Short mmCIF file of C-alpha atoms and ligand atoms in Angstrom, two decimals:
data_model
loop_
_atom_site.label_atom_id
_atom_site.label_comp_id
_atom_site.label_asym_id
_atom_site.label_seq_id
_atom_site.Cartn_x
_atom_site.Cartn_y
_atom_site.Cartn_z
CA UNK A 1 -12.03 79.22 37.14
CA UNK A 2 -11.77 82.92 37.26
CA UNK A 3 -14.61 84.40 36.39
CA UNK A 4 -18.79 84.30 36.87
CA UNK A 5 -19.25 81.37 34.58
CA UNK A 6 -20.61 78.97 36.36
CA UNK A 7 -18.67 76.20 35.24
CA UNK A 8 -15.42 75.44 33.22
CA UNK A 9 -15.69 76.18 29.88
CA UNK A 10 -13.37 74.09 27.79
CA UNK A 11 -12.38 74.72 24.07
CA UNK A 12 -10.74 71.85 21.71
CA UNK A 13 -11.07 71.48 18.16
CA UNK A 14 -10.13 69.98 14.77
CA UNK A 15 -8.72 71.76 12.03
CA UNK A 16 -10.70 71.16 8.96
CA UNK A 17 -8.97 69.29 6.74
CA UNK A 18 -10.55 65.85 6.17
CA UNK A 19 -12.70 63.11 7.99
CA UNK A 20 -12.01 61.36 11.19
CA UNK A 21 -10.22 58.87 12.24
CA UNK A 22 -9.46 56.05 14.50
CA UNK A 23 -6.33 58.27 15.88
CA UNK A 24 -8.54 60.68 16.29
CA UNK A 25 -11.31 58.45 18.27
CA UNK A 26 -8.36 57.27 20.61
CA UNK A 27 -6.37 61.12 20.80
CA UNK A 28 -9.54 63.35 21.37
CA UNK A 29 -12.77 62.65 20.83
CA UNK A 30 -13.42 60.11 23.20
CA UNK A 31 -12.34 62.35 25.97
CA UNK A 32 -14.42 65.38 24.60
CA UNK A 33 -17.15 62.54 24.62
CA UNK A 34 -16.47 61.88 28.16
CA UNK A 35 -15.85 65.68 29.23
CA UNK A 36 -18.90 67.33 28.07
CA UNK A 37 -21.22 66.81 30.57
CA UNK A 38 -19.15 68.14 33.25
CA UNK A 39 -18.14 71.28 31.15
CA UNK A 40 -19.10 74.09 28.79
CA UNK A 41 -17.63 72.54 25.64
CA UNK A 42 -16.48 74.50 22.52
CA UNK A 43 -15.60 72.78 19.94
CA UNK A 44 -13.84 74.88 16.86
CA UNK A 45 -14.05 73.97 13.53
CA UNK A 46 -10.75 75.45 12.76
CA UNK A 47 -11.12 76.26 8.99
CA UNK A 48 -8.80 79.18 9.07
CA UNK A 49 -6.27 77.41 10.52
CA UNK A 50 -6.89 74.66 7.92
CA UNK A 51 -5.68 77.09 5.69
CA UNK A 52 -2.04 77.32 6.81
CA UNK A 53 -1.47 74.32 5.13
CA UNK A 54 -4.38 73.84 2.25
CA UNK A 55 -4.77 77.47 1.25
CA UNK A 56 -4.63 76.41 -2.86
CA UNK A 57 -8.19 74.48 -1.47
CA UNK A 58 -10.58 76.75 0.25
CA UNK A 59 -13.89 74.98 -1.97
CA UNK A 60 -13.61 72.42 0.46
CA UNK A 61 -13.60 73.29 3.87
CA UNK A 62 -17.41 73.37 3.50
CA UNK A 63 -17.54 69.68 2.58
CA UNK A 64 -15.13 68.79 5.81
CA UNK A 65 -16.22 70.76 8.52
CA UNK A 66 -19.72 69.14 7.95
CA UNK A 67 -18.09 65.55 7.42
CA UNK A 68 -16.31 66.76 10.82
CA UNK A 69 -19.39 67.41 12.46
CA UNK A 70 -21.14 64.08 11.10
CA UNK A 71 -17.90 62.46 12.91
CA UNK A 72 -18.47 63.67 15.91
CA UNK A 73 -22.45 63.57 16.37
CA UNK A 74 -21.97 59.81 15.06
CA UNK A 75 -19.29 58.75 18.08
CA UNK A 76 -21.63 60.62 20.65
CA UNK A 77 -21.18 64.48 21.03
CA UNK A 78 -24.38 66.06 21.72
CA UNK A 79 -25.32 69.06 19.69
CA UNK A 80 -27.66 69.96 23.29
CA UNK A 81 -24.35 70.34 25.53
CA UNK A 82 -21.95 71.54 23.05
CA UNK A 83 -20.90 74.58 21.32
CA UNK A 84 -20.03 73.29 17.94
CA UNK A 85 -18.63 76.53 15.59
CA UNK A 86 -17.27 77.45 12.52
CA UNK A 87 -13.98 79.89 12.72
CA UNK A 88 -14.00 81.43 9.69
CA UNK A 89 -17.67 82.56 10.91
CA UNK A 90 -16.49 84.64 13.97
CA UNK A 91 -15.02 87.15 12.72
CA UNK A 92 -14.30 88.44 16.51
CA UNK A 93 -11.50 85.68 16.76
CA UNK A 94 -10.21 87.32 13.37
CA UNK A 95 -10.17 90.45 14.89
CA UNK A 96 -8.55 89.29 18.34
CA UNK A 97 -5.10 88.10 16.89
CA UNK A 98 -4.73 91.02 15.01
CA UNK A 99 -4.74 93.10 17.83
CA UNK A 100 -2.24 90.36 19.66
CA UNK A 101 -0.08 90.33 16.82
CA UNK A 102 0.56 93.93 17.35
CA UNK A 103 2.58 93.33 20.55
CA UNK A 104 3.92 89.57 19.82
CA UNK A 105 7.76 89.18 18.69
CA UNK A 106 8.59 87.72 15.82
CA UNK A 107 11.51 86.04 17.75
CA UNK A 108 9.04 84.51 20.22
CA UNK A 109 7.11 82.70 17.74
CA UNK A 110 10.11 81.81 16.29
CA UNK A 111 10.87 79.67 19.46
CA UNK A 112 7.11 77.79 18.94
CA UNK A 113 8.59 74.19 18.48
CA UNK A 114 5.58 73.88 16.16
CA UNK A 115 7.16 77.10 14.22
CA UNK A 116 10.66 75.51 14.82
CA UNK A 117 10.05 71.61 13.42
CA UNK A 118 8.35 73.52 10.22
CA UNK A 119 10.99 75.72 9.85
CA UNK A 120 13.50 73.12 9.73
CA UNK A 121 11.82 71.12 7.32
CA UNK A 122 11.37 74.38 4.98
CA UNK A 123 13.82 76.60 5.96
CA UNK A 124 12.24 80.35 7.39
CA UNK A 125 12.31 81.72 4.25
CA UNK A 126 9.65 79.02 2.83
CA UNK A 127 7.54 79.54 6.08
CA UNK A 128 4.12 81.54 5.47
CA UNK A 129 3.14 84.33 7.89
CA UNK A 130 0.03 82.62 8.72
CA UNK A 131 1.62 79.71 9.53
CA UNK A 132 4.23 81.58 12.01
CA UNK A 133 1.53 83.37 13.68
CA UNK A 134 -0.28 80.12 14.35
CA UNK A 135 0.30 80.22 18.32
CA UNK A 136 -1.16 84.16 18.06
CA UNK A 137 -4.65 82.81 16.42
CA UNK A 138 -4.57 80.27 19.03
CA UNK A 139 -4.61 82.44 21.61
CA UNK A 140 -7.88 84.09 19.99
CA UNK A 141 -9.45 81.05 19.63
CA UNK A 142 -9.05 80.76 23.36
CA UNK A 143 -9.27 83.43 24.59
CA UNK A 144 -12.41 85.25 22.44
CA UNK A 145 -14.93 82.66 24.36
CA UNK A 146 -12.93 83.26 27.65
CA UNK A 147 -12.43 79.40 27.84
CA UNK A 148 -10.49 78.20 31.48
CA UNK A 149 -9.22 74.43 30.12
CA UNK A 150 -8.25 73.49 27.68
CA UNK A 151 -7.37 69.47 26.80
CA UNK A 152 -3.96 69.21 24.79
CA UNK A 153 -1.15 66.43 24.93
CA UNK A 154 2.63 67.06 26.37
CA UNK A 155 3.64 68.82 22.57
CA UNK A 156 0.85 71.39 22.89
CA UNK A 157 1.94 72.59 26.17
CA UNK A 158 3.96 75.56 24.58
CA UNK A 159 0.89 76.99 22.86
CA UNK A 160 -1.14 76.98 26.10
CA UNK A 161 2.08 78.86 27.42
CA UNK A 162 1.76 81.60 24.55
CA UNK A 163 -1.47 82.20 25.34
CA UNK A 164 -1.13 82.52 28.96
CA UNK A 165 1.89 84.87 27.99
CA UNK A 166 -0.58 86.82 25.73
CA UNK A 167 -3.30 86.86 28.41
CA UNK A 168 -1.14 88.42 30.63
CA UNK A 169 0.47 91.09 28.30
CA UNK A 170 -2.77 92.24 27.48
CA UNK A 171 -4.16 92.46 31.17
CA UNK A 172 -1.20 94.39 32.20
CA UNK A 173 -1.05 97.01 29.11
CA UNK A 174 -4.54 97.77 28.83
CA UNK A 175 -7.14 96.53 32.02
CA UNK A 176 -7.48 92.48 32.97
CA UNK A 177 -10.21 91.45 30.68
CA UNK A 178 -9.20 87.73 29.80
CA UNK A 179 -8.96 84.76 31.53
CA UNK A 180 -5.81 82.70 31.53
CA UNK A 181 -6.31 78.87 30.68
CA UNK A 182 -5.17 76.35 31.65
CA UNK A 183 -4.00 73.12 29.93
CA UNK A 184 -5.14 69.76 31.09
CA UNK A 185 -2.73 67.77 29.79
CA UNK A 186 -3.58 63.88 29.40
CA UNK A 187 -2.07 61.34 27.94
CA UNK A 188 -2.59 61.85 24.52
CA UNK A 189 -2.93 57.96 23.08
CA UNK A 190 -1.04 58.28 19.47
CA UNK A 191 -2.47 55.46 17.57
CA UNK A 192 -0.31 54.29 14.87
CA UNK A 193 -0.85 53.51 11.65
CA UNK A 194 -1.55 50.46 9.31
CA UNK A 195 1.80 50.55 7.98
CA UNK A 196 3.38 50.62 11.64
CA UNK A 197 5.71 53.19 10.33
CA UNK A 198 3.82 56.65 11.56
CA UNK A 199 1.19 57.66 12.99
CA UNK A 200 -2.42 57.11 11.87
CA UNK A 201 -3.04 60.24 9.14
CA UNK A 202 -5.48 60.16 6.33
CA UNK A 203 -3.19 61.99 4.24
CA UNK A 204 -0.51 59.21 4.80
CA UNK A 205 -3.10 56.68 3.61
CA UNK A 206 -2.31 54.46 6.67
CA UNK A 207 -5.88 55.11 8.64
CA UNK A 208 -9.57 53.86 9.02
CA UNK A 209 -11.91 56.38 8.82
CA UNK A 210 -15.03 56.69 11.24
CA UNK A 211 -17.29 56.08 8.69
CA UNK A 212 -15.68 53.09 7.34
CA UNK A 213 -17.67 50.30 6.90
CA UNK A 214 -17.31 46.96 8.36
CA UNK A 215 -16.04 45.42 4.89
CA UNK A 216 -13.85 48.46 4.93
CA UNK A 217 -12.56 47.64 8.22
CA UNK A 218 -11.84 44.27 7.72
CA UNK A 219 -10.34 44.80 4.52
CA UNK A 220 -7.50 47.18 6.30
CA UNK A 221 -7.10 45.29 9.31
CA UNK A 222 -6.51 42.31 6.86
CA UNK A 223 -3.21 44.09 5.12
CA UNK A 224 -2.21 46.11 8.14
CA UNK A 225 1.43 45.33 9.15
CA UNK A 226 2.45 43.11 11.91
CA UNK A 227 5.46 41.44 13.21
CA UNK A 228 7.26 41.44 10.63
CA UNK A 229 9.92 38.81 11.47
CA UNK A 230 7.38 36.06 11.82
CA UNK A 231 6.67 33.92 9.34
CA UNK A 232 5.20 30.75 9.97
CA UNK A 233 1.83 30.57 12.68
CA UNK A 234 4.12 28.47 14.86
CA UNK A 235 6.83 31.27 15.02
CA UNK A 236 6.74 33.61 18.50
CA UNK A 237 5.63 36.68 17.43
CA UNK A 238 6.77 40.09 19.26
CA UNK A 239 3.19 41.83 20.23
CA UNK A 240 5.55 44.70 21.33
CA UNK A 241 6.40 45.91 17.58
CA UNK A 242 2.87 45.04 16.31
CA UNK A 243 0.39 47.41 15.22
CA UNK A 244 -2.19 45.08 15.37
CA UNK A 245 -1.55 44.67 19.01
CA UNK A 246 -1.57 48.16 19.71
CA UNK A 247 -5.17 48.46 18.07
CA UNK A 248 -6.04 45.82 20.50
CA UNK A 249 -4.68 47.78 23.54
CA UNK A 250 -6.83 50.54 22.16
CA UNK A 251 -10.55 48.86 21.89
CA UNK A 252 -10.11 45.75 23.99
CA UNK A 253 -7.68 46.29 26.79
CA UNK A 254 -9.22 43.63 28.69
CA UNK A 255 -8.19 41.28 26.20
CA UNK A 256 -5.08 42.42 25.52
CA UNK A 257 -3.15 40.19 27.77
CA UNK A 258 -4.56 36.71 26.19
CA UNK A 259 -3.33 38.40 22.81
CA UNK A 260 -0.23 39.04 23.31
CA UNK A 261 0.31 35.90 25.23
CA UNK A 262 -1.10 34.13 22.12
CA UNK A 263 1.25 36.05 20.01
CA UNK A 264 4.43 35.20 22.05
CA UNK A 265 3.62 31.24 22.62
CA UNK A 266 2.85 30.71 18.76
CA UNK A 267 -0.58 29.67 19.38
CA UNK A 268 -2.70 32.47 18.00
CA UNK A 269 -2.40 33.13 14.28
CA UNK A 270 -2.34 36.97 12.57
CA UNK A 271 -5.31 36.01 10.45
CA UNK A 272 -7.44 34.71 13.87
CA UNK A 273 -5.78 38.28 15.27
CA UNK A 274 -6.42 40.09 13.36
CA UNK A 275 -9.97 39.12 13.04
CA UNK A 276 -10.62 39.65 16.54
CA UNK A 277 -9.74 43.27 16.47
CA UNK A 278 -11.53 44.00 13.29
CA UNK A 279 -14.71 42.75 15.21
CA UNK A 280 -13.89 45.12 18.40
CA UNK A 281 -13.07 48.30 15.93
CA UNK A 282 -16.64 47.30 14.38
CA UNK A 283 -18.91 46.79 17.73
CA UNK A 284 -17.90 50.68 18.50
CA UNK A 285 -18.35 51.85 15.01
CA UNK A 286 -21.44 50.32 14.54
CA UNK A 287 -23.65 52.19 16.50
CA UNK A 288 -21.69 55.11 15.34
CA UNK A 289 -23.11 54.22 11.87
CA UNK A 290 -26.23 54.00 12.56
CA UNK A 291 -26.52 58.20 13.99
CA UNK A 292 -24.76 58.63 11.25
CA UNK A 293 -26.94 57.55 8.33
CA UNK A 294 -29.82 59.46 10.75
CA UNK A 295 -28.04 62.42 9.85
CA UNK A 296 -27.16 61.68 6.69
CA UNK A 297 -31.39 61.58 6.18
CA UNK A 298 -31.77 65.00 7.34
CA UNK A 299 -28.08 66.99 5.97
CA UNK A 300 -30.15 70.36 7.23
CA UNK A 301 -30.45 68.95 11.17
CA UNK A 302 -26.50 69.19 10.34
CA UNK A 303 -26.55 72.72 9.82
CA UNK A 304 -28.78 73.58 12.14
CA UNK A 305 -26.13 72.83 14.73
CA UNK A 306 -23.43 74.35 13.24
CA UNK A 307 -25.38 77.78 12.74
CA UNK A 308 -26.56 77.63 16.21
CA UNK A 309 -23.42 76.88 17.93
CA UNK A 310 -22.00 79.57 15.79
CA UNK A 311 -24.59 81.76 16.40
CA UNK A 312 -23.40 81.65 20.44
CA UNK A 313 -19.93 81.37 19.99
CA UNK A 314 -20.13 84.92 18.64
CA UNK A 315 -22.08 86.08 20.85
CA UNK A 316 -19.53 85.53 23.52
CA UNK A 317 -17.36 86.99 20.70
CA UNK A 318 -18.91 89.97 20.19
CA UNK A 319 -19.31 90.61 24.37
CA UNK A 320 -15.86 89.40 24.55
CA UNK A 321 -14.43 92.52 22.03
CA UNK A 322 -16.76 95.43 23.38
CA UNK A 323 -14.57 94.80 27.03
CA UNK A 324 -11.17 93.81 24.73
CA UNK A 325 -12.07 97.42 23.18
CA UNK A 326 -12.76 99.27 26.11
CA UNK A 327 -10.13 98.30 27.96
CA UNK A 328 -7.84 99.32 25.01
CA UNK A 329 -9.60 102.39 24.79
CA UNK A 330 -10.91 101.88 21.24
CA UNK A 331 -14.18 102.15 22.12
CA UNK A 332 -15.10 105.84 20.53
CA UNK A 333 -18.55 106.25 21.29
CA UNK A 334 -19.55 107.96 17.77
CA UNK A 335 -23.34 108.08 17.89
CA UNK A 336 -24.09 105.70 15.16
CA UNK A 337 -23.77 102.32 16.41
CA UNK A 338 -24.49 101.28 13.41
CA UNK A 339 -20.77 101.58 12.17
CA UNK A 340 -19.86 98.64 14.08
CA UNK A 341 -23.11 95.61 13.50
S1 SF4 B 1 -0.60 37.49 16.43
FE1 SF4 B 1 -1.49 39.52 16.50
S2 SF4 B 1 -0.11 40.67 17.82
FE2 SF4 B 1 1.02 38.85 17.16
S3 SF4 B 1 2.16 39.50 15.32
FE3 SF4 B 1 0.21 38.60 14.65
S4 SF4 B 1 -1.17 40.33 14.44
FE4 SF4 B 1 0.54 40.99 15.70
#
């Protein structure tokens, strides 16, 4: 940590762009869960950023930033230890990578692997300025609440980079004002989807929400792909290519090994398997249901938490830019304060 804070303060988020997941459960939240007692915790709603990719929908980032939030006060984040905060609201963050932007090459975003893997897909000329500027907003979002971790898997360990990069440009052109993260980099558990072909996405159609019910779940589980070359109960099935098996690795490690020796021997069935981890995926979403429809009773106690964290998130923001603009010198003292709220 450098600064007075007294402890960490570690920023993650979700881009708002539809409910949770399962992959999500597995890839993030249950380590935010786990982290946020030992840390400041931010979490952004990343609406902006939403907008990259769903700008022809802006009506309904309000809908999924609060089915977000229900998400993640249902599987145990508490509203009393974390910051939970809308982007779009701060407009400090806004303000942040524009100034970044100014001294950011074109040809280093261009080297983003994010930037890069889009790119080739749509060619540079199909590429939206927003969407190439993605790593500079990151760096805002960082950097505007002066956050020292932050949690990302092996892929997102360029961004962190840019942003240290960033960090330090800024410190050495105008006065050293920010704090450089760092990334704690975990293995980031990608949970694959019902289809076995990619990885869970609700857009792919391949995933079970968090606020799926139990019929839901079994209902999914029951056509989810497994081994596809057996055919017969008797056959020995390969747990190894097996999605099924992978959900059991997931919520039931400790049973895992009676599974897939089941599987391999020809003694346990798909149905009877597939049963069995329907029942795990329920015993954790089950209590997860029942904060949820507590919410769902009281939609304001929602907002509540999502003005307040916002509320403190620029705050920081706002204390954040009057050092940002002193050290750049754009502080002009005119009398009325007023000009700037
Ligand atoms: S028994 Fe289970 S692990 Fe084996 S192929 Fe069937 S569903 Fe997959």
């Amino acid at each position: 940590m450098q600064s007075n804070q007294q402890v960490d303060r570690v920023l993650t988020g979700d881009r708002t762009t539809g409910k949770l997941h399962l992959g999500h459960y597995v890839g993030s939240l249950k380590n935010r869960i786990d982290m946020q007692y030992q840390y400041d915790t931010f979490i952004l709603l990343a609406d902006v950023q939403a907008l990259t990719t769903h700008f022809e929908a802006p009506k309904e980032m309000g809908r999924h930033l609060r089915q977000i939030t229900l998400d993640y006060l249902a599987a145990g984040i508490n509203p009393e230890k974390v910051t939970i905060f809308v982007q779009s609201l701060v407009p400090e963050i806004a303000e942040l990578t524009l100034f970044y932007s100014m001294f950011v090459t074109v040809n280093a975003l261009r080297h983003n692997p994010t930037v890069k893997s889009e790119a080739a897909d749509r060619g540079y000329d199909q590429l939206y300025y927003g969407f190439l500027g993605y790593p500079v907003s990151q760096a805002a979002d960082i950097t505007f609440c002066k956050a020292t971790l932050v949690p990302v898997g092996d892929d997102q360990l360029p961004h962190i980079e840019q942003t240290r990069k960033i960090v330090r440009r800024f410190n050495e052109l105008y006065a050293p004002v920010l704090l450089e993260p760092k990334a704690v980099v975990g293995e980031v558990p990608r949970l694959i989807g019902l289809d076995g072909r990619s990885k869970m996405s609700k857009s792919l159609g391949n995933a079970i929400t968090l606020d799926a019910s139990a019929q839901d779940v079994r209902e999914k589980i029951r056509i989810a792909v497994t081994d596809t070359n057996r055919i017969h109960k008797s056959d020995p099935g390969n747990p190894e290519v097996c999605p099924v098996f992978t959900y059991h690795q997931a919520f039931a490690s400790e049973g895992a090994e009676e599974i897939a020796a089941g599987c391999r021997s020809g003694t346990l069935g798909c149905v009877e398997c597939k049963e069995r981890v329907g029942k795990r995926i329920n015993n954790l979403l089950e209590p997860m249901r029942e904060t949820r429809r507590m919410y769902e009773s009281a939609p304001h106690k929602v907002d509540e938490i999502l003005i307040a964290g916002t509320e403190r998130a620029r705050n920081i923001g706002k204390e954040t830019m009057r050092e940002v603009r002193e050290a750049m010198g754009l502080n002009y003292n005119f009398d009325n304060d007023g000009i700037r709220g």
